[in-house]
Amino acid sequence: MPATQLDDILDALDQHHQRATYGAVAAIVGSAPRTLLRGRQRDPRHSWIVNHRTGLPTGYAAEQLHPHLTTLAAILGTREDLERWLELRRHAEVDAEHAA
């Protein structure tokens, strides 16, 4: 799995306080959901990737969760939803750069 692509997704989720499921992210980066974050820390930045049933990251203690994790009710649950959301973020950033 390309670490840069996963890091880019994590950066976008963290910046916009948006949750996405393990399955949605794994589908984009070509990983299995269960091994998606293997070898990575359990910390607030990584807590945006969540279980589709609970809306929370698996195996995280309360202090490892981002304090705004549940601010938005919506969770991006499919590859298509996440890809569309990421594309909208990219377009918004480009528009903001051109406006500046």
mmCIF file of N, CA, C and O in Angstrom:
data_model
loop_
_atom_site.group_PDB
_atom_site.id
_atom_site.type_symbol
_atom_site.label_atom_id
_atom_site.label_comp_id
_atom_site.label_asym_id
_atom_site.label_seq_id
_atom_site.Cartn_x
_atom_site.Cartn_y
_atom_site.Cartn_z
ATOM 1 N N MET A 1 0.847 -1.173 0.000
ATOM 2 C CA MET A 1 0.000 0.000 0.000
ATOM 3 C C MET A 1 0.888 1.230 0.000
ATOM 4 O O MET A 1 1.849 1.296 0.747
ATOM 5 N N PRO A 2 0.585 2.206 -0.828
ATOM 6 C CA PRO A 2 1.382 3.431 -0.835
ATOM 7 C C PRO A 2 1.149 4.239 0.441
ATOM 8 O O PRO A 2 0.052 4.728 0.687
ATOM 9 N N ALA A 3 2.199 4.354 1.259
ATOM 10 C CA ALA A 3 2.081 5.077 2.524
ATOM 11 C C ALA A 3 1.707 6.535 2.299
ATOM 12 O O ALA A 3 0.938 7.108 3.067
ATOM 13 N N THR A 4 2.236 7.128 1.227
ATOM 14 C CA THR A 4 1.930 8.533 0.940
ATOM 15 C C THR A 4 0.443 8.715 0.708
ATOM 16 O O THR A 4 -0.158 9.660 1.217
ATOM 17 N N GLN A 5 -0.174 7.818 -0.035
ATOM 18 C CA GLN A 5 -1.605 7.938 -0.308
ATOM 19 C C GLN A 5 -2.402 7.825 0.986
ATOM 20 O O GLN A 5 -3.326 8.599 1.212
ATOM 21 N N LEU A 6 -2.053 6.882 1.839
ATOM 22 C CA LEU A 6 -2.742 6.743 3.124
ATOM 23 C C LEU A 6 -2.527 7.996 3.971
ATOM 24 O O LEU A 6 -3.470 8.509 4.580
ATOM 25 N N ASP A 7 -1.313 8.512 3.984
ATOM 26 C CA ASP A 7 -1.039 9.729 4.754
ATOM 27 C C ASP A 7 -1.817 10.921 4.204
ATOM 28 O O ASP A 7 -2.308 11.750 4.971
ATOM 29 N N ASP A 8 -1.949 11.014 2.884
ATOM 30 C CA ASP A 8 -2.733 12.101 2.288
ATOM 31 C C ASP A 8 -4.201 12.016 2.712
ATOM 32 O O ASP A 8 -4.828 13.031 3.015
ATOM 33 N N ILE A 9 -4.736 10.805 2.726
ATOM 34 C CA ILE A 9 -6.125 10.609 3.160
ATOM 35 C C ILE A 9 -6.270 10.978 4.626
ATOM 36 O O ILE A 9 -7.193 11.694 5.013
ATOM 37 N N LEU A 10 -5.342 10.501 5.456
ATOM 38 C CA LEU A 10 -5.379 10.827 6.881
ATOM 39 C C LEU A 10 -5.288 12.332 7.106
ATOM 40 O O LEU A 10 -6.003 12.882 7.942
ATOM 41 N N ASP A 11 -4.429 13.006 6.345
ATOM 42 C CA ASP A 11 -4.300 14.463 6.486
ATOM 43 C C ASP A 11 -5.621 15.152 6.175
ATOM 44 O O ASP A 11 -6.043 16.063 6.896
ATOM 45 N N ALA A 12 -6.281 14.736 5.094
ATOM 46 C CA ALA A 12 -7.556 15.358 4.704
ATOM 47 C C ALA A 12 -8.637 15.086 5.752
ATOM 48 O O ALA A 12 -9.380 15.996 6.140
ATOM 49 N N LEU A 13 -8.733 13.853 6.208
ATOM 50 C CA LEU A 13 -9.732 13.511 7.225
ATOM 51 C C LEU A 13 -9.495 14.328 8.493
ATOM 52 O O LEU A 13 -10.429 14.885 9.070
ATOM 53 N N ASP A 14 -8.245 14.408 8.913
ATOM 54 C CA ASP A 14 -7.898 15.143 10.122
ATOM 55 C C ASP A 14 -8.186 16.636 9.961
ATOM 56 O O ASP A 14 -8.781 17.261 10.845
ATOM 57 N N GLN A 15 -7.812 17.198 8.837
ATOM 58 C CA GLN A 15 -8.015 18.633 8.605
ATOM 59 C C GLN A 15 -9.489 19.014 8.638
ATOM 60 O O GLN A 15 -9.869 20.060 9.152
ATOM 61 N N HIS A 16 -10.340 18.140 8.104
ATOM 62 C CA HIS A 16 -11.766 18.455 7.995
ATOM 63 C C HIS A 16 -12.623 17.759 9.060
ATOM 64 O O HIS A 16 -13.856 17.826 8.991
ATOM 65 N N HIS A 17 -11.954 17.083 9.998
ATOM 66 C CA HIS A 17 -12.664 16.388 11.088
ATOM 67 C C HIS A 17 -13.740 15.450 10.533
ATOM 68 O O HIS A 17 -14.878 15.434 10.999
ATOM 69 N N GLN A 18 -13.337 14.635 9.564
ATOM 70 C CA GLN A 18 -14.252 13.724 8.874
ATOM 71 C C GLN A 18 -13.835 12.283 9.126
ATOM 72 O O GLN A 18 -12.661 11.937 8.981
ATOM 73 N N ARG A 19 -14.794 11.450 9.478
ATOM 74 C CA ARG A 19 -14.521 10.028 9.664
ATOM 75 C C ARG A 19 -14.769 9.261 8.362
ATOM 76 O O ARG A 19 -15.634 9.632 7.568
ATOM 77 N N ALA A 20 -13.997 8.199 8.179
ATOM 78 C CA ALA A 20 -14.191 7.270 7.065
ATOM 79 C C ALA A 20 -13.958 5.864 7.602
ATOM 80 O O ALA A 20 -13.193 5.669 8.555
ATOM 81 N N THR A 21 -14.608 4.894 6.996
ATOM 82 C CA THR A 21 -14.472 3.523 7.485
ATOM 83 C C THR A 21 -13.163 2.889 7.017
ATOM 84 O O THR A 21 -12.573 3.294 6.018
ATOM 85 N N TYR A 22 -12.750 1.883 7.781
ATOM 86 C CA TYR A 22 -11.576 1.112 7.395
ATOM 87 C C TYR A 22 -11.753 0.580 5.978
ATOM 88 O O TYR A 22 -10.828 0.620 5.168
ATOM 89 N N GLY A 23 -12.944 0.093 5.673
ATOM 90 C CA GLY A 23 -13.201 -0.485 4.355
ATOM 91 C C GLY A 23 -13.075 0.519 3.230
ATOM 92 O O GLY A 23 -12.516 0.211 2.175
ATOM 93 N N ALA A 24 -13.580 1.731 3.428
ATOM 94 C CA ALA A 24 -13.509 2.763 2.390
ATOM 95 C C ALA A 24 -12.062 3.150 2.108
ATOM 96 O O ALA A 24 -11.639 3.235 0.954
ATOM 97 N N VAL A 25 -11.301 3.373 3.172
ATOM 98 C CA VAL A 25 -9.898 3.767 2.992
ATOM 99 C C VAL A 25 -9.096 2.612 2.409
ATOM 100 O O VAL A 25 -8.306 2.798 1.472
ATOM 101 N N ALA A 26 -9.315 1.418 2.923
ATOM 102 C CA ALA A 26 -8.578 0.246 2.433
ATOM 103 C C ALA A 26 -8.828 0.012 0.942
ATOM 104 O O ALA A 26 -7.907 -0.346 0.205
ATOM 105 N N ALA A 27 -10.048 0.231 0.500
ATOM 106 C CA ALA A 27 -10.369 0.034 -0.912
ATOM 107 C C ALA A 27 -9.583 0.995 -1.807
ATOM 108 O O ALA A 27 -9.165 0.629 -2.907
ATOM 109 N N ILE A 28 -9.354 2.204 -1.337
ATOM 110 C CA ILE A 28 -8.605 3.172 -2.132
ATOM 111 C C ILE A 28 -7.119 2.845 -2.167
ATOM 112 O O ILE A 28 -6.482 2.925 -3.214
ATOM 113 N N VAL A 29 -6.564 2.474 -1.035
ATOM 114 C CA VAL A 29 -5.118 2.242 -0.987
ATOM 115 C C VAL A 29 -4.717 0.809 -1.318
ATOM 116 O O VAL A 29 -3.530 0.495 -1.358
ATOM 117 N N GLY A 30 -5.700 -0.059 -1.555
ATOM 118 C CA GLY A 30 -5.396 -1.432 -1.955
ATOM 119 C C GLY A 30 -4.897 -2.301 -0.817
ATOM 120 O O GLY A 30 -3.964 -3.085 -0.968
ATOM 121 N N SER A 31 -5.538 -2.170 0.319
ATOM 122 C CA SER A 31 -5.161 -2.927 1.506
ATOM 123 C C SER A 31 -6.383 -3.661 2.032
ATOM 124 O O SER A 31 -7.515 -3.362 1.660
ATOM 125 N N ALA A 32 -6.148 -4.602 2.923
ATOM 126 C CA ALA A 32 -7.251 -5.235 3.642
ATOM 127 C C ALA A 32 -7.617 -4.327 4.813
ATOM 128 O O ALA A 32 -6.726 -3.752 5.454
ATOM 129 N N PRO A 33 -8.906 -4.160 5.102
ATOM 130 C CA PRO A 33 -9.297 -3.288 6.212
ATOM 131 C C PRO A 33 -8.612 -3.640 7.535
ATOM 132 O O PRO A 33 -8.221 -2.758 8.291
ATOM 133 N N ARG A 34 -8.445 -4.916 7.814
ATOM 134 C CA ARG A 34 -7.867 -5.347 9.100
ATOM 135 C C ARG A 34 -6.394 -4.995 9.239
ATOM 136 O O ARG A 34 -5.889 -4.886 10.347
ATOM 137 N N THR A 35 -5.699 -4.843 8.113
ATOM 138 C CA THR A 35 -4.262 -4.552 8.178
ATOM 139 C C THR A 35 -3.936 -3.114 7.763
ATOM 140 O O THR A 35 -2.773 -2.738 7.700
ATOM 141 N N LEU A 36 -4.942 -2.332 7.504
ATOM 142 C CA LEU A 36 -4.763 -0.976 6.993
ATOM 143 C C LEU A 36 -3.804 -0.137 7.829
ATOM 144 O O LEU A 36 -2.913 0.515 7.298
ATOM 145 N N LEU A 37 -3.971 -0.148 9.134
ATOM 146 C CA LEU A 37 -3.163 0.707 10.006
ATOM 147 C C LEU A 37 -2.107 -0.066 10.793
ATOM 148 O O LEU A 37 -1.539 0.462 11.752
ATOM 149 N N ARG A 38 -1.821 -1.275 10.366
ATOM 150 C CA ARG A 38 -0.820 -2.091 11.050
ATOM 151 C C ARG A 38 0.520 -1.347 11.070
ATOM 152 O O ARG A 38 0.954 -0.799 10.070
ATOM 153 N N GLY A 39 1.120 -1.304 12.236
ATOM 154 C CA GLY A 39 2.415 -0.653 12.386
ATOM 155 C C GLY A 39 2.328 0.845 12.624
ATOM 156 O O GLY A 39 3.344 1.518 12.754
ATOM 157 N N ARG A 40 1.125 1.381 12.683
ATOM 158 C CA ARG A 40 0.940 2.817 12.931
ATOM 159 C C ARG A 40 0.449 3.026 14.353
ATOM 160 O O ARG A 40 -0.178 2.157 14.945
ATOM 161 N N GLN A 41 0.735 4.212 14.864
ATOM 162 C CA GLN A 41 0.329 4.535 16.225
ATOM 163 C C GLN A 41 -1.177 4.695 16.340
ATOM 164 O O GLN A 41 -1.845 5.077 15.379
ATOM 165 N N ARG A 42 -1.680 4.401 17.508
ATOM 166 C CA ARG A 42 -3.073 4.722 17.828
ATOM 167 C C ARG A 42 -3.054 6.100 18.465
ATOM 168 O O ARG A 42 -2.678 6.251 19.625
ATOM 169 N N ASP A 43 -3.409 7.085 17.676
ATOM 170 C CA ASP A 43 -3.372 8.458 18.143
ATOM 171 C C ASP A 43 -4.513 9.234 17.483
ATOM 172 O O ASP A 43 -5.213 8.700 16.620
ATOM 173 N N PRO A 44 -4.724 10.487 17.898
ATOM 174 C CA PRO A 44 -5.840 11.261 17.345
ATOM 175 C C PRO A 44 -5.846 11.355 15.821
ATOM 176 O O PRO A 44 -6.904 11.283 15.202
ATOM 177 N N ARG A 45 -4.694 11.493 15.192
ATOM 178 C CA ARG A 45 -4.646 11.616 13.731
ATOM 179 C C ARG A 45 -5.192 10.359 13.049
ATOM 180 O O ARG A 45 -5.890 10.438 12.047
ATOM 181 N N HIS A 46 -4.873 9.208 13.577
ATOM 182 C CA HIS A 46 -5.308 7.949 12.975
ATOM 183 C C HIS A 46 -6.727 7.552 13.386
ATOM 184 O O HIS A 46 -7.307 6.640 12.808
ATOM 185 N N SER A 47 -7.285 8.242 14.362
ATOM 186 C CA SER A 47 -8.596 7.851 14.877
ATOM 187 C C SER A 47 -9.750 8.213 13.937
ATOM 188 O O SER A 47 -10.887 7.818 14.186
ATOM 189 N N TRP A 48 -9.479 8.928 12.851
ATOM 190 C CA TRP A 48 -10.532 9.291 11.889
ATOM 191 C C TRP A 48 -10.970 8.088 11.055
ATOM 192 O O TRP A 48 -12.006 8.136 10.400
ATOM 193 N N ILE A 49 -10.198 7.023 11.059
ATOM 194 C CA ILE A 49 -10.580 5.813 10.335
ATOM 195 C C ILE A 49 -11.274 4.896 11.336
ATOM 196 O O ILE A 49 -10.689 4.532 12.357
ATOM 197 N N VAL A 50 -12.528 4.560 11.036
ATOM 198 C CA VAL A 50 -13.394 3.954 12.045
ATOM 199 C C VAL A 50 -14.099 2.684 11.558
ATOM 200 O O VAL A 50 -14.200 2.417 10.365
ATOM 201 N N ASN A 51 -14.619 1.958 12.526
ATOM 202 C CA ASN A 51 -15.448 0.783 12.283
ATOM 203 C C ASN A 51 -16.819 1.250 11.789
ATOM 204 O O ASN A 51 -17.407 2.170 12.360
ATOM 205 N N HIS A 52 -17.338 0.616 10.761
ATOM 206 C CA HIS A 52 -18.615 1.062 10.182
ATOM 207 C C HIS A 52 -19.800 0.863 11.134
ATOM 208 O O HIS A 52 -20.787 1.571 11.040
ATOM 209 N N ARG A 53 -19.703 -0.074 12.048
ATOM 210 C CA ARG A 53 -20.817 -0.317 12.972
ATOM 211 C C ARG A 53 -20.826 0.651 14.155
ATOM 212 O O ARG A 53 -21.874 1.153 14.541
ATOM 213 N N THR A 54 -19.645 0.896 14.711
ATOM 214 C CA THR A 54 -19.570 1.704 15.930
ATOM 215 C C THR A 54 -19.291 3.184 15.663
ATOM 216 O O THR A 54 -19.573 4.021 16.523
ATOM 217 N N GLY A 55 -18.702 3.481 14.512
ATOM 218 C CA GLY A 55 -18.304 4.861 14.224
ATOM 219 C C GLY A 55 -17.053 5.281 14.973
ATOM 220 O O GLY A 55 -16.690 6.453 14.985
ATOM 221 N N LEU A 56 -16.393 4.313 15.596
ATOM 222 C CA LEU A 56 -15.175 4.578 16.362
ATOM 223 C C LEU A 56 -14.038 3.698 15.858
ATOM 224 O O LEU A 56 -14.279 2.611 15.325
ATOM 225 N N PRO A 57 -12.802 4.139 16.058
ATOM 226 C CA PRO A 57 -11.677 3.293 15.664
ATOM 227 C C PRO A 57 -11.571 2.093 16.603
ATOM 228 O O PRO A 57 -11.884 2.197 17.793
ATOM 229 N N THR A 58 -11.157 0.991 16.079
ATOM 230 C CA THR A 58 -11.080 -0.252 16.847
ATOM 231 C C THR A 58 -9.854 -0.266 17.746
ATOM 232 O O THR A 58 -8.739 -0.008 17.292
ATOM 233 N N GLY A 59 -10.074 -0.559 19.025
ATOM 234 C CA GLY A 59 -8.981 -0.761 19.961
ATOM 235 C C GLY A 59 -8.337 0.495 20.510
ATOM 236 O O GLY A 59 -7.262 0.430 21.094
ATOM 237 N N TYR A 60 -8.973 1.644 20.342
ATOM 238 C CA TYR A 60 -8.413 2.899 20.839
ATOM 239 C C TYR A 60 -8.930 3.204 22.237
ATOM 240 O O TYR A 60 -10.106 3.028 22.528
ATOM 241 N N ALA A 61 -8.048 3.701 23.085
ATOM 242 C CA ALA A 61 -8.451 4.206 24.401
ATOM 243 C C ALA A 61 -8.980 5.625 24.213
ATOM 244 O O ALA A 61 -8.681 6.283 23.219
ATOM 245 N N ALA A 62 -9.740 6.110 25.169
ATOM 246 C CA ALA A 62 -10.361 7.435 25.067
ATOM 247 C C ALA A 62 -9.340 8.536 24.794
ATOM 248 O O ALA A 62 -9.583 9.444 23.993
ATOM 249 N N GLU A 63 -8.175 8.459 25.420
ATOM 250 C CA GLU A 63 -7.169 9.505 25.227
ATOM 251 C C GLU A 63 -6.486 9.445 23.859
ATOM 252 O O GLU A 63 -5.777 10.371 23.477
ATOM 253 N N GLN A 64 -6.715 8.374 23.116
ATOM 254 C CA GLN A 64 -6.135 8.246 21.778
ATOM 255 C C GLN A 64 -7.068 8.791 20.693
ATOM 256 O O GLN A 64 -6.675 8.885 19.540
ATOM 257 N N LEU A 65 -8.283 9.130 21.058
ATOM 258 C CA LEU A 65 -9.265 9.641 20.098
ATOM 259 C C LEU A 65 -9.113 11.147 19.919
ATOM 260 O O LEU A 65 -8.805 11.866 20.872
ATOM 261 N N HIS A 66 -9.368 11.607 18.714
ATOM 262 C CA HIS A 66 -9.376 13.051 18.477
ATOM 263 C C HIS A 66 -10.559 13.644 19.242
ATOM 264 O O HIS A 66 -11.652 13.083 19.235
ATOM 265 N N PRO A 67 -10.371 14.798 19.901
ATOM 266 C CA PRO A 67 -11.466 15.366 20.688
ATOM 267 C C PRO A 67 -12.698 15.758 19.873
ATOM 268 O O PRO A 67 -13.790 15.863 20.419
ATOM 269 N N HIS A 68 -12.543 15.936 18.577
ATOM 270 C CA HIS A 68 -13.680 16.306 17.721
ATOM 271 C C HIS A 68 -14.160 15.142 16.855
ATOM 272 O O HIS A 68 -14.854 15.360 15.866
ATOM 273 N N LEU A 69 -13.811 13.930 17.247
ATOM 274 C CA LEU A 69 -14.094 12.761 16.422
ATOM 275 C C LEU A 69 -15.562 12.628 16.038
ATOM 276 O O LEU A 69 -15.882 12.283 14.905
ATOM 277 N N THR A 70 -16.447 12.912 16.921
ATOM 278 C CA THR A 70 -17.878 12.703 16.637
ATOM 279 C C THR A 70 -18.622 14.007 16.373
ATOM 280 O O THR A 70 -19.857 14.031 16.415
ATOM 281 N N THR A 71 -17.890 15.072 16.074
ATOM 282 C CA THR A 71 -18.534 16.355 15.783
ATOM 283 C C THR A 71 -19.463 16.246 14.581
ATOM 284 O O THR A 71 -20.589 16.728 14.604
ATOM 285 N N LEU A 72 -18.983 15.614 13.522
ATOM 286 C CA LEU A 72 -19.813 15.391 12.333
ATOM 287 C C LEU A 72 -20.438 14.006 12.421
ATOM 288 O O LEU A 72 -19.746 13.025 12.701
ATOM 289 N N ALA A 73 -21.717 13.919 12.182
ATOM 290 C CA ALA A 73 -22.403 12.630 12.244
ATOM 291 C C ALA A 73 -22.064 11.743 11.051
ATOM 292 O O ALA A 73 -22.003 10.525 11.176
ATOM 293 N N ALA A 74 -21.827 12.349 9.907
ATOM 294 C CA ALA A 74 -21.600 11.587 8.679
ATOM 295 C C ALA A 74 -20.282 10.822 8.740
ATOM 296 O O ALA A 74 -19.270 11.323 9.225
ATOM 297 N N ILE A 75 -20.333 9.602 8.218
ATOM 298 C CA ILE A 75 -19.148 8.758 8.089
ATOM 299 C C ILE A 75 -19.095 8.307 6.634
ATOM 300 O O ILE A 75 -20.086 7.799 6.104
ATOM 301 N N LEU A 76 -17.944 8.502 6.006
ATOM 302 C CA LEU A 76 -17.768 8.064 4.623
ATOM 303 C C LEU A 76 -17.560 6.551 4.645
ATOM 304 O O LEU A 76 -16.536 6.072 5.123
ATOM 305 N N GLY A 77 -18.544 5.821 4.132
ATOM 306 C CA GLY A 77 -18.546 4.377 4.303
ATOM 307 C C GLY A 77 -18.186 3.556 3.093
ATOM 308 O O GLY A 77 -18.002 2.350 3.209
ATOM 309 N N THR A 78 -18.063 4.189 1.938
ATOM 310 C CA THR A 78 -17.714 3.431 0.736
ATOM 311 C C THR A 78 -16.548 4.094 0.018
ATOM 312 O O THR A 78 -16.273 5.287 0.213
ATOM 313 N N ARG A 79 -15.895 3.319 -0.799
ATOM 314 C CA ARG A 79 -14.799 3.857 -1.610
ATOM 315 C C ARG A 79 -15.290 5.048 -2.434
ATOM 316 O O ARG A 79 -14.627 6.078 -2.494
ATOM 317 N N GLU A 80 -16.452 4.904 -3.031
ATOM 318 C CA GLU A 80 -16.990 5.957 -3.892
ATOM 319 C C GLU A 80 -17.267 7.239 -3.101
ATOM 320 O O GLU A 80 -16.953 8.339 -3.566
ATOM 321 N N ASP A 81 -17.857 7.091 -1.925
ATOM 322 C CA ASP A 81 -18.128 8.262 -1.087
ATOM 323 C C ASP A 81 -16.832 8.978 -0.706
ATOM 324 O O ASP A 81 -16.745 10.203 -0.763
ATOM 325 N N LEU A 82 -15.830 8.209 -0.316
ATOM 326 C CA LEU A 82 -14.555 8.794 0.085
ATOM 327 C C LEU A 82 -13.851 9.433 -1.106
ATOM 328 O O LEU A 82 -13.330 10.543 -0.987
ATOM 329 N N GLU A 83 -13.855 8.774 -2.243
ATOM 330 C CA GLU A 83 -13.227 9.355 -3.430
ATOM 331 C C GLU A 83 -13.900 10.663 -3.833
ATOM 332 O O GLU A 83 -13.213 11.644 -4.140
ATOM 333 N N ARG A 84 -15.206 10.696 -3.800
ATOM 334 C CA ARG A 84 -15.957 11.912 -4.142
ATOM 335 C C ARG A 84 -15.630 13.032 -3.151
ATOM 336 O O ARG A 84 -15.382 14.176 -3.535
ATOM 337 N N TRP A 85 -15.607 12.708 -1.866
ATOM 338 C CA TRP A 85 -15.286 13.686 -0.827
ATOM 339 C C TRP A 85 -13.876 14.235 -1.009
ATOM 340 O O TRP A 85 -13.655 15.447 -0.929
ATOM 341 N N LEU A 86 -12.901 13.349 -1.275
ATOM 342 C CA LEU A 86 -11.524 13.790 -1.486
ATOM 343 C C LEU A 86 -11.418 14.693 -2.710
ATOM 344 O O LEU A 86 -10.705 15.699 -2.685
ATOM 345 N N GLU A 87 -12.129 14.348 -3.765
ATOM 346 C CA GLU A 87 -12.112 15.157 -4.986
ATOM 347 C C GLU A 87 -12.696 16.547 -4.718
ATOM 348 O O GLU A 87 -12.167 17.556 -5.189
ATOM 349 N N LEU A 88 -13.776 16.616 -3.980
ATOM 350 C CA LEU A 88 -14.356 17.914 -3.619
ATOM 351 C C LEU A 88 -13.372 18.752 -2.799
ATOM 352 O O LEU A 88 -13.285 19.972 -2.982
ATOM 353 N N ARG A 89 -12.629 18.127 -1.896
ATOM 354 C CA ARG A 89 -11.623 18.844 -1.102
ATOM 355 C C ARG A 89 -10.522 19.388 -2.009
ATOM 356 O O ARG A 89 -10.087 20.510 -1.848
ATOM 357 N N ARG A 90 -10.089 18.562 -2.969
ATOM 358 C CA ARG A 90 -9.035 19.010 -3.904
ATOM 359 C C ARG A 90 -9.502 20.208 -4.719
ATOM 360 O O ARG A 90 -8.769 21.172 -4.894
ATOM 361 N N HIS A 91 -10.729 20.144 -5.217
ATOM 362 C CA HIS A 91 -11.267 21.259 -6.008
ATOM 363 C C HIS A 91 -11.385 22.528 -5.158
ATOM 364 O O HIS A 91 -11.090 23.621 -5.632
ATOM 365 N N ALA A 92 -11.804 22.386 -3.927
ATOM 366 C CA ALA A 92 -11.933 23.544 -3.035
ATOM 367 C C ALA A 92 -10.568 24.168 -2.776
ATOM 368 O O ALA A 92 -10.437 25.396 -2.739
ATOM 369 N N GLU A 93 -9.532 23.333 -2.609
ATOM 370 C CA GLU A 93 -8.184 23.860 -2.386
ATOM 371 C C GLU A 93 -7.667 24.601 -3.612
ATOM 372 O O GLU A 93 -7.075 25.667 -3.493
ATOM 373 N N VAL A 94 -7.911 24.053 -4.800
ATOM 374 C CA VAL A 94 -7.488 24.700 -6.049
ATOM 375 C C VAL A 94 -8.212 26.027 -6.211
ATOM 376 O O VAL A 94 -7.612 27.046 -6.544
ATOM 377 N N ASP A 95 -9.513 26.030 -5.961
ATOM 378 C CA ASP A 95 -10.296 27.268 -6.066
ATOM 379 C C ASP A 95 -9.776 28.318 -5.082
ATOM 380 O O ASP A 95 -9.680 29.496 -5.427
ATOM 381 N N ALA A 96 -9.424 27.900 -3.882
ATOM 382 C CA ALA A 96 -8.914 28.831 -2.880
ATOM 383 C C ALA A 96 -7.565 29.396 -3.303
ATOM 384 O O ALA A 96 -7.286 30.582 -3.103
ATOM 385 N N GLU A 97 -6.728 28.572 -3.915
ATOM 386 C CA GLU A 97 -5.419 29.047 -4.397
ATOM 387 C C GLU A 97 -5.593 30.073 -5.513
ATOM 388 O O GLU A 97 -4.876 31.071 -5.547
ATOM 389 N N HIS A 98 -6.537 29.842 -6.412
ATOM 390 C CA HIS A 98 -6.768 30.785 -7.505
ATOM 391 C C HIS A 98 -7.382 32.091 -7.025
ATOM 392 O O HIS A 98 -7.172 33.141 -7.612
ATOM 393 N N ALA A 99 -8.137 32.037 -5.944
ATOM 394 C CA ALA A 99 -8.776 33.228 -5.400
ATOM 395 C C ALA A 99 -7.769 34.110 -4.641
ATOM 396 O O ALA A 99 -7.985 35.311 -4.502
ATOM 397 N N ALA A 100 -6.700 33.483 -4.183
ATOM 398 C CA ALA A 100 -5.708 34.229 -3.388
ATOM 399 C C ALA A 100 -4.811 35.107 -4.229
ATOM 400 O O ALA A 100 -4.654 35.082 -5.348
#
